[in-house]
Tab-separated table of C-alpha atoms in Angstrom:
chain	number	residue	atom	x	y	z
J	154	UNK	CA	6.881	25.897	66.726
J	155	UNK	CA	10.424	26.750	67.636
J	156	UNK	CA	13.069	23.906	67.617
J	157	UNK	CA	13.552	24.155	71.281
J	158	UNK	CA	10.324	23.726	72.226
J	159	UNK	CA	9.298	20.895	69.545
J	160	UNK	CA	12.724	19.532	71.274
J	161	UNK	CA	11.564	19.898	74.994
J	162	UNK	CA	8.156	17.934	73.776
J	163	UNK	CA	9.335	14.909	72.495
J	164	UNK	CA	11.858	14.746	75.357
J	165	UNK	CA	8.801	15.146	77.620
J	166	UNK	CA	7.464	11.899	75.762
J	167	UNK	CA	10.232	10.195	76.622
J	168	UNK	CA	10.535	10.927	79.992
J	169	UNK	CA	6.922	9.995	80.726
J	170	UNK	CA	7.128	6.915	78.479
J	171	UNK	CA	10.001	6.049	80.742
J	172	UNK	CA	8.793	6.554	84.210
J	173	UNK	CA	5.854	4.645	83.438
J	174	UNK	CA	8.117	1.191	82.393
J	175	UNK	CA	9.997	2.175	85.595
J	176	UNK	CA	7.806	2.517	87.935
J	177	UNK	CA	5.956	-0.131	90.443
J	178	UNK	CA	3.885	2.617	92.505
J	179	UNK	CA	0.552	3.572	90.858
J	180	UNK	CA	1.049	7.402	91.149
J	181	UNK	CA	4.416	7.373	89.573
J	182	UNK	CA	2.799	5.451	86.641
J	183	UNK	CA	-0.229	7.814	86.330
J	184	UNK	CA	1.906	10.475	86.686
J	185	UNK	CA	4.137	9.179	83.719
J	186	UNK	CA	0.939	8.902	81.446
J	187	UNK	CA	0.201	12.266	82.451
J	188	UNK	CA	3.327	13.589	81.301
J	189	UNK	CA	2.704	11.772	77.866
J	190	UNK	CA	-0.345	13.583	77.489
J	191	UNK	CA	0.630	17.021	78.160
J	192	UNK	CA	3.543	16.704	75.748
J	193	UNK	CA	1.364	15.438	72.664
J	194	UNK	CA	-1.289	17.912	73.529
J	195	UNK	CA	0.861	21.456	71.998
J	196	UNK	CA	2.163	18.768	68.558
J	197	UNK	CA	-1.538	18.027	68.150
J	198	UNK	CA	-2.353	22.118	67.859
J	199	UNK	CA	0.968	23.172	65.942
J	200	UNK	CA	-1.011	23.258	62.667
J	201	UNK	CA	-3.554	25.499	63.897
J	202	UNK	CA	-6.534	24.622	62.186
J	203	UNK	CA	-10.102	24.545	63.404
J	204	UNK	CA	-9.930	20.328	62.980
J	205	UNK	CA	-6.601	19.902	64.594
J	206	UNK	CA	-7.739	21.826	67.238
J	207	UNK	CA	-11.274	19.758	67.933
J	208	UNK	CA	-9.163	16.750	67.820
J	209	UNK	CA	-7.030	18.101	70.284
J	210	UNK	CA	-10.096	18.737	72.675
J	211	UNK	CA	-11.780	15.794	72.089
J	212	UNK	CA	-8.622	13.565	72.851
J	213	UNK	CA	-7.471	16.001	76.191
J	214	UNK	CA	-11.382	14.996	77.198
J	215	UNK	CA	-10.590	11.672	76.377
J	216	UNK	CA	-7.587	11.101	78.317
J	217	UNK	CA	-8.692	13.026	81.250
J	218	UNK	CA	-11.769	11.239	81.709
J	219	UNK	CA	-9.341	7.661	81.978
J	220	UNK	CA	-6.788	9.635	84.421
J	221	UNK	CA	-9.075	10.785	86.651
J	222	UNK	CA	-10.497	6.693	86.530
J	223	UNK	CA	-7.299	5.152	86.724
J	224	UNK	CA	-6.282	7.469	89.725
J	225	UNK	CA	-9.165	6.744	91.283
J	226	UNK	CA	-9.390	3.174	91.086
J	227	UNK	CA	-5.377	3.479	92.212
J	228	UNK	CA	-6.535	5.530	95.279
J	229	UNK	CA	-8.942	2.905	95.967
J	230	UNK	CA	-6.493	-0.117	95.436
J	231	UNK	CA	-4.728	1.583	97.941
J	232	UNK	CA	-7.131	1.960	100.645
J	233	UNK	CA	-8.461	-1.860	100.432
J	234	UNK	CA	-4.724	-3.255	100.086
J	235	UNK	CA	-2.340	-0.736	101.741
J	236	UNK	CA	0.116	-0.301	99.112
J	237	UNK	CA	0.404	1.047	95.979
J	238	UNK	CA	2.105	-1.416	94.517
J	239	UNK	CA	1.073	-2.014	90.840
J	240	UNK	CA	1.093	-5.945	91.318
J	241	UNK	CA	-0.905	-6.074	94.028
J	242	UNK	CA	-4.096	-5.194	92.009
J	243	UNK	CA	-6.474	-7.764	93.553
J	244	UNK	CA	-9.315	-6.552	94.423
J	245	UNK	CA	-12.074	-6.825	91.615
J	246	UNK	CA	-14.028	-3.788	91.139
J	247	UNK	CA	-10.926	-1.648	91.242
J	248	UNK	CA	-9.185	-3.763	88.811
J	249	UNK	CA	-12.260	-3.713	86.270
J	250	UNK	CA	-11.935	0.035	86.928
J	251	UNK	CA	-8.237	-0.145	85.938
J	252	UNK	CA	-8.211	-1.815	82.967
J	253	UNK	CA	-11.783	-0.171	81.512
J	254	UNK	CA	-9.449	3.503	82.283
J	255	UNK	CA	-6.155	1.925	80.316
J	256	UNK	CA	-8.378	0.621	77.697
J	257	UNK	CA	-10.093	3.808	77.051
J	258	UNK	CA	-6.315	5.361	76.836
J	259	UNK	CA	-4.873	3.241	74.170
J	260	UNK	CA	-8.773	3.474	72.600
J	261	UNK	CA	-9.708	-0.575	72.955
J	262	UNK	CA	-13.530	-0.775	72.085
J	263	UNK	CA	-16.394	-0.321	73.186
J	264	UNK	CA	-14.140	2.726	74.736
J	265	UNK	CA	-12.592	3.423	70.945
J	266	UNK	CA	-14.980	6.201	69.738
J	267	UNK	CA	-12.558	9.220	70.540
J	268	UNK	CA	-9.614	7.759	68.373
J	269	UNK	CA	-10.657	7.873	64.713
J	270	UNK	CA	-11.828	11.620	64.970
J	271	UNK	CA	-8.795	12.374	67.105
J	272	UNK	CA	-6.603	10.933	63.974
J	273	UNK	CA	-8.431	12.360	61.623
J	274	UNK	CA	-7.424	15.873	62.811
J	275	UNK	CA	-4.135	15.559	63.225
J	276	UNK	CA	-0.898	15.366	60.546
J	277	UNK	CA	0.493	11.787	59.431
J	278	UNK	CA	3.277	12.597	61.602
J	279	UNK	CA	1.465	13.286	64.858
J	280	UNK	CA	-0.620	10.545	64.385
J	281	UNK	CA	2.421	8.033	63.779
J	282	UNK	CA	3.231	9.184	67.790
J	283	UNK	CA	-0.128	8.697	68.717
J	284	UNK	CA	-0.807	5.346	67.173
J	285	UNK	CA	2.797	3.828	68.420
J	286	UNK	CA	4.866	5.614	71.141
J	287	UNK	CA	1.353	6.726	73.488
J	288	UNK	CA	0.416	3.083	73.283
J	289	UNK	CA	3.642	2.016	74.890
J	290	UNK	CA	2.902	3.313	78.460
J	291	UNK	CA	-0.549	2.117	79.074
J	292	UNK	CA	0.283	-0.753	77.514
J	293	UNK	CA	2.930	-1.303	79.939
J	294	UNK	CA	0.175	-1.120	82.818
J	295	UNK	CA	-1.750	-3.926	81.087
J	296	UNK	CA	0.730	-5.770	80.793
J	297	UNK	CA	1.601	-6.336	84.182
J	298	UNK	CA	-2.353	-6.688	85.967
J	299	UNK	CA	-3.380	-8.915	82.967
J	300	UNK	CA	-3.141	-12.512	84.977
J	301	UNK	CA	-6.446	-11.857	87.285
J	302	UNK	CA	-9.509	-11.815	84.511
J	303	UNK	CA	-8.751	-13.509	81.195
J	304	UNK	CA	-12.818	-12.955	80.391
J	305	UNK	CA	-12.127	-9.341	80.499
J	306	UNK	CA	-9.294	-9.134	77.887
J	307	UNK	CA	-11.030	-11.379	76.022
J	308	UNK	CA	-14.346	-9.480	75.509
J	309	UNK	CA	-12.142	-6.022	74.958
J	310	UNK	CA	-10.178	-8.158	72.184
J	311	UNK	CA	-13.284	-9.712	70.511
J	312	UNK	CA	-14.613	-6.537	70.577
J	313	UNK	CA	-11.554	-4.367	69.139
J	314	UNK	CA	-11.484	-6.742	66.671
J	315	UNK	CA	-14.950	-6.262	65.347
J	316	UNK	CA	-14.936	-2.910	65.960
J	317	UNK	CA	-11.682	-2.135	64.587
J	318	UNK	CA	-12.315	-3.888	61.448
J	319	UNK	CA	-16.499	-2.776	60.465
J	320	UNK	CA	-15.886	1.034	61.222
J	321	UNK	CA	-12.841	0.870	58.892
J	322	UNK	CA	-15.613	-0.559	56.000
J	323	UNK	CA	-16.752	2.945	54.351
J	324	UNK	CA	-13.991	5.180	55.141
J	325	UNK	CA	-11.937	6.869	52.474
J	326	UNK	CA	-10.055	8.902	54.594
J	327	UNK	CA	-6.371	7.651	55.328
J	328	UNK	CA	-5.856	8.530	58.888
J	329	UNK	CA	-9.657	7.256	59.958
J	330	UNK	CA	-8.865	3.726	58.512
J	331	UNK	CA	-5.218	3.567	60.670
J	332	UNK	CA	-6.680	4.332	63.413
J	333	UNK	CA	-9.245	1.512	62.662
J	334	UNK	CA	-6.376	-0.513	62.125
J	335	UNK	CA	-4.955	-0.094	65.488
J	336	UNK	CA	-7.918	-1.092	67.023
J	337	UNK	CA	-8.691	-3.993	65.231
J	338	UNK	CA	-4.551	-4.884	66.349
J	339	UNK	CA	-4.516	-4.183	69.920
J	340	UNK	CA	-7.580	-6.393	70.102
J	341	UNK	CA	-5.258	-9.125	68.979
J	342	UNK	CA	-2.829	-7.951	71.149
J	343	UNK	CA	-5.585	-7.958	74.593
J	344	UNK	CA	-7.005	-11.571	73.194
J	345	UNK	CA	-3.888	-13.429	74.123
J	346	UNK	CA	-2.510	-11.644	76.276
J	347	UNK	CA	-4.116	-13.720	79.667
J	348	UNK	CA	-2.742	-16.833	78.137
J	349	UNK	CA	1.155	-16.327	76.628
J	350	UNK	CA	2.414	-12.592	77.447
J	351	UNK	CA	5.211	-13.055	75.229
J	352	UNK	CA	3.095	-13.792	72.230
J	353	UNK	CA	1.346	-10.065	72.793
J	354	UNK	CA	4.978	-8.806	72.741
J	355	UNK	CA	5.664	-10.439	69.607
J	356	UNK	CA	2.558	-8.963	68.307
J	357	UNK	CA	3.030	-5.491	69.703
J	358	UNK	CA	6.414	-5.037	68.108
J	359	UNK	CA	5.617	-7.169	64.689
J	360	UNK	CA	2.414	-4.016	65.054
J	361	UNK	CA	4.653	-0.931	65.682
J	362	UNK	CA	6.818	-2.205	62.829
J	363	UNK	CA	4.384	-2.828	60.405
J	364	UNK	CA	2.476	0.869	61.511
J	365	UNK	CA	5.047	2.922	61.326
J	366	UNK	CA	6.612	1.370	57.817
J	367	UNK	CA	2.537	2.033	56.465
J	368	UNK	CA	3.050	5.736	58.084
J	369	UNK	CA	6.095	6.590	56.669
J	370	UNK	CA	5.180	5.599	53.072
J	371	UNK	CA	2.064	7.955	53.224
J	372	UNK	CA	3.957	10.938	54.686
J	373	UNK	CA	6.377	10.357	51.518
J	374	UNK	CA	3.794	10.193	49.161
J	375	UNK	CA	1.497	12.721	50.974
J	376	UNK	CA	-1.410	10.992	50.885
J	377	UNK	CA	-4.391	11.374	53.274
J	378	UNK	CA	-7.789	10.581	51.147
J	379	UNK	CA	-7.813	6.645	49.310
J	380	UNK	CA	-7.970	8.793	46.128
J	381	UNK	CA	-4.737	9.770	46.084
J	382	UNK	CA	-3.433	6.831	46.293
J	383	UNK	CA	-3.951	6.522	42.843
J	384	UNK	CA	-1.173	9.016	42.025
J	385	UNK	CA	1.434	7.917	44.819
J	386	UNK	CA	3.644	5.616	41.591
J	387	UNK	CA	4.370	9.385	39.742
J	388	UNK	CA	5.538	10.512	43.401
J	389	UNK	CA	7.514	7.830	44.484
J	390	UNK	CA	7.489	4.369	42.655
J	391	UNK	CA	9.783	2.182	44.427
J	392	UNK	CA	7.980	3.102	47.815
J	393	UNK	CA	4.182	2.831	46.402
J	394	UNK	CA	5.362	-0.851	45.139
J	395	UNK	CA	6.086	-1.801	48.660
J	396	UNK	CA	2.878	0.053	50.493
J	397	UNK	CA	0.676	-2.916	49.020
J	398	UNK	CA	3.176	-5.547	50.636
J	399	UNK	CA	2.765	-3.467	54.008
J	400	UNK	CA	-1.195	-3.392	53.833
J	401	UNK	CA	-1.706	-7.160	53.063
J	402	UNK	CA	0.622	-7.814	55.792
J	403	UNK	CA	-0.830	-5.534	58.605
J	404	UNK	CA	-4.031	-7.727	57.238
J	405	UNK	CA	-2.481	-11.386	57.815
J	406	UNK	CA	-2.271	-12.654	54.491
J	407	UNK	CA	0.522	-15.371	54.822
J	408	UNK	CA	3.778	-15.450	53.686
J	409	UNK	CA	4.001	-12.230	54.431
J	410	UNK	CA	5.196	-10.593	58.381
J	411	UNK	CA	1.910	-9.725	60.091
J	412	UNK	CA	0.477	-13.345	59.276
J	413	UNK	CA	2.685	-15.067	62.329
J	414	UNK	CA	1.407	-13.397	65.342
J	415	UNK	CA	-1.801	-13.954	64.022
J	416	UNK	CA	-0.942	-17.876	63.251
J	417	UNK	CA	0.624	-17.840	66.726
J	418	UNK	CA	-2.510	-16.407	68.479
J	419	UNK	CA	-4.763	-18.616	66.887
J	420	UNK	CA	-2.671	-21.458	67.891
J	421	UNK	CA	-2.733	-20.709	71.308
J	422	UNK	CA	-6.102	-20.169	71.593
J	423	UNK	CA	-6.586	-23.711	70.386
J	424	UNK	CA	-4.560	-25.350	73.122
J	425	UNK	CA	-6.277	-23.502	75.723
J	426	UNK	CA	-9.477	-25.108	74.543
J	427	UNK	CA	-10.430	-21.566	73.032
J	428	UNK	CA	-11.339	-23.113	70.024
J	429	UNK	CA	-14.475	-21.073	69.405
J	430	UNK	CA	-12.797	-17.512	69.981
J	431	UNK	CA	-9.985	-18.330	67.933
J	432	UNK	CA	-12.615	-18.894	65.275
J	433	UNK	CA	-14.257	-15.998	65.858
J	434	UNK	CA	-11.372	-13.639	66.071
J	435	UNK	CA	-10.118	-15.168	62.839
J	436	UNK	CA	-13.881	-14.312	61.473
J	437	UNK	CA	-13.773	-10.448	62.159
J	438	UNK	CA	-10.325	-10.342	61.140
J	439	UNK	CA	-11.513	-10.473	57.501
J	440	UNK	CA	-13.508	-6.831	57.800
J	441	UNK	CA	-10.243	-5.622	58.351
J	442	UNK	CA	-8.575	-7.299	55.599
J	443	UNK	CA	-11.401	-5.940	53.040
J	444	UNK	CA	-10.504	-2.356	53.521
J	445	UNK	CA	-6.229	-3.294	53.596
J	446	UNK	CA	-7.668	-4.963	50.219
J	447	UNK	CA	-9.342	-1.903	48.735
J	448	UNK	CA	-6.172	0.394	49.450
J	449	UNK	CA	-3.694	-2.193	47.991
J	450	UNK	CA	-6.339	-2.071	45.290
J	451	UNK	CA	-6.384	1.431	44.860
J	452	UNK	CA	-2.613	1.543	44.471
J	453	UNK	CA	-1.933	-0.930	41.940
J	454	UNK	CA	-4.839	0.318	39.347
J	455	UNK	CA	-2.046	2.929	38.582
J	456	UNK	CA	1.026	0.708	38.859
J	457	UNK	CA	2.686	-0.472	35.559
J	458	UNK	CA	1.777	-1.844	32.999
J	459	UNK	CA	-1.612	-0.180	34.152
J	460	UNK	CA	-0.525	3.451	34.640
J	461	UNK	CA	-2.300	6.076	32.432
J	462	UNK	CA	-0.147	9.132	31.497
J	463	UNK	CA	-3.119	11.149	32.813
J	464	UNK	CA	-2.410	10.111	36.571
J	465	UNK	CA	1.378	12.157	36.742
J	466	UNK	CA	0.924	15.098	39.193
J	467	UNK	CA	1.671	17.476	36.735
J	468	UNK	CA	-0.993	16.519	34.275
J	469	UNK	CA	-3.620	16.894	38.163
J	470	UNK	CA	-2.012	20.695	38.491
J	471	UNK	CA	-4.777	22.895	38.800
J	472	UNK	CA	-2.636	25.292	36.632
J	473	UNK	CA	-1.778	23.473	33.802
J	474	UNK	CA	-2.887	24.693	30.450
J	475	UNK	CA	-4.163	28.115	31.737
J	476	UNK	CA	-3.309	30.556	29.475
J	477	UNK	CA	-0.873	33.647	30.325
J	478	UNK	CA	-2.077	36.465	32.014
């Protein structure tokens, strides 16, 4: 891919990331998201591999089957309200409709099937863009129709949440757990977002923070599979001594970052008489922190004073000791 066109495509992401937070007219919005998606869709191919482009199908499918939803339940919005005016969602089924298509976009379960195979075809890099920036326009939408059914969010959160963290249990690949992860956070994110909107905020930024730190260590290190891992300290030391810090943070442990907006949550949901989802959100939470667990694990079997001489990458070549031709 040439530089001008890798240019014009994350331009493109901007633009549509843009009109989306500036808009307050439904098509302008869906329009935005549109423009999002056709802009990922060539950096999902650029590899050209038979997986990347499978992933790329599957997630086009994906987000065409929530545009076409989200356009119609705009369409109809429009005829029962006359206006297209992205606070005046009121009428029920159409704003079910919305949020089910916007959930299915930033992949909230039960509509989060598409998103771990997407991931797992795609680079560390384009799935870093997937897993932060394409989040930020639907997101957006949420945001602002989120005061009319707090038992909706709630049931998408509970849901993500338990989702998010019992399909992450048996995977070994990298990029399948992250996208795992996300779920299991933008249930978090959905749960309390009826009740204090600037809470989710906190929790959406304290998330991209935290995702693309955990992204950027991996792309240094090259790692995709949890066995390789176990090499990352020859690669890079200082970095592989902060991944486990990032992991057991994007799981909640406390005193680290990603346990406040999980305190805060919980909190929240305890004044509001929630007592009983807070519990169970804090529950589910731990399947996620089993598999952050196992890849912090994974890292620090190799770590000094516990690092074999047999785990530097040059000792792993494939052509070491082969005799001369």
């Amino acid at each position: 891919m040439t530089p001008l066109i890798y240019s014009t495509l994350i331009i493109s992401l901007g633009i549509g990331t843009t009109l989306t937070f500036a808009s307050t007219h439904w098509y302008l919005a869906w329009m935005g998201i549109e423009i999002n998606t056709l802009a990922i869709i060539p950096l999902m191919t650029q590899s050209h591999s038979p997986r990347a482009t499978e992933a790329t199908t599957k997630y086009f499918f994906a987000q065409a089957t929530a545009s076409a939803t989200l356009l119609f339940a705009a369409t109809s919005n429009a005829f029962f309200t006359g206006g297209w005016d992205i606070l005046q969602t009121n009428n029920p089924l159409t704003y079910t409709l919305m949020t089910l298509a916007l959930a299915m976009k930033i992949g909230l379960a039960p509509l989060h099937s598409w998103m771990p195979e997407v991931m797992q075809g795609l680079t560390l890099l384009t799935g870093l863009i997937l897993s932060t920036w394409q989040k930020l326009a639907p997101f957006c939408l949420i945001y602002q129709i989120q005061p009319h059914s707090p038992n909706l969010f709630m049931a998408l959160g509970l849901l993500s949440i338990v989702a998010g963290g019992w399909g992450g249990f048996n995977q070994v690949q990298l990029r399948k757990i992250l996208a795992y992860s996300s779920i299991a956070h933008l249930g978090w994110m959905v749960l309390i977002l009826s009740f204090s909107p600037p809470l989710t905020l906190v929790a959406f930024a304290t998330y991209l923070m935290m995702t693309f730190s955990l992204f950027y260590s991996f792309m240094m290190t090259k790692t995709t599979h949890i066995n390789s891992l176990s090499t990352s300290w020859a690669k890079i030391p200082t970095l592989t001594a902060l991944t486990p810090l990032i992991l057991l943070s994007l799981g909640g442990l406390p005193p680290l970052t990603g346990f406040l907006p999980k305190w805060m949550i919980l909190q929240e949901l305890t004044k509001q008489d929630l007592a009983l989802v807070a519990v169970l959100a804090a529950l589910f939470s731990l399947f996620s922190l089993y598999f952050y667990l196992r890849l912090s694990y994974a890292m620090t079997l190799t770590m000094p004073p516990n690092n074999p001489a047999g785990t530097l990458p040059w000792r792993l070549s494939p052509t070491h000791n082969t005799l001369p031709p």
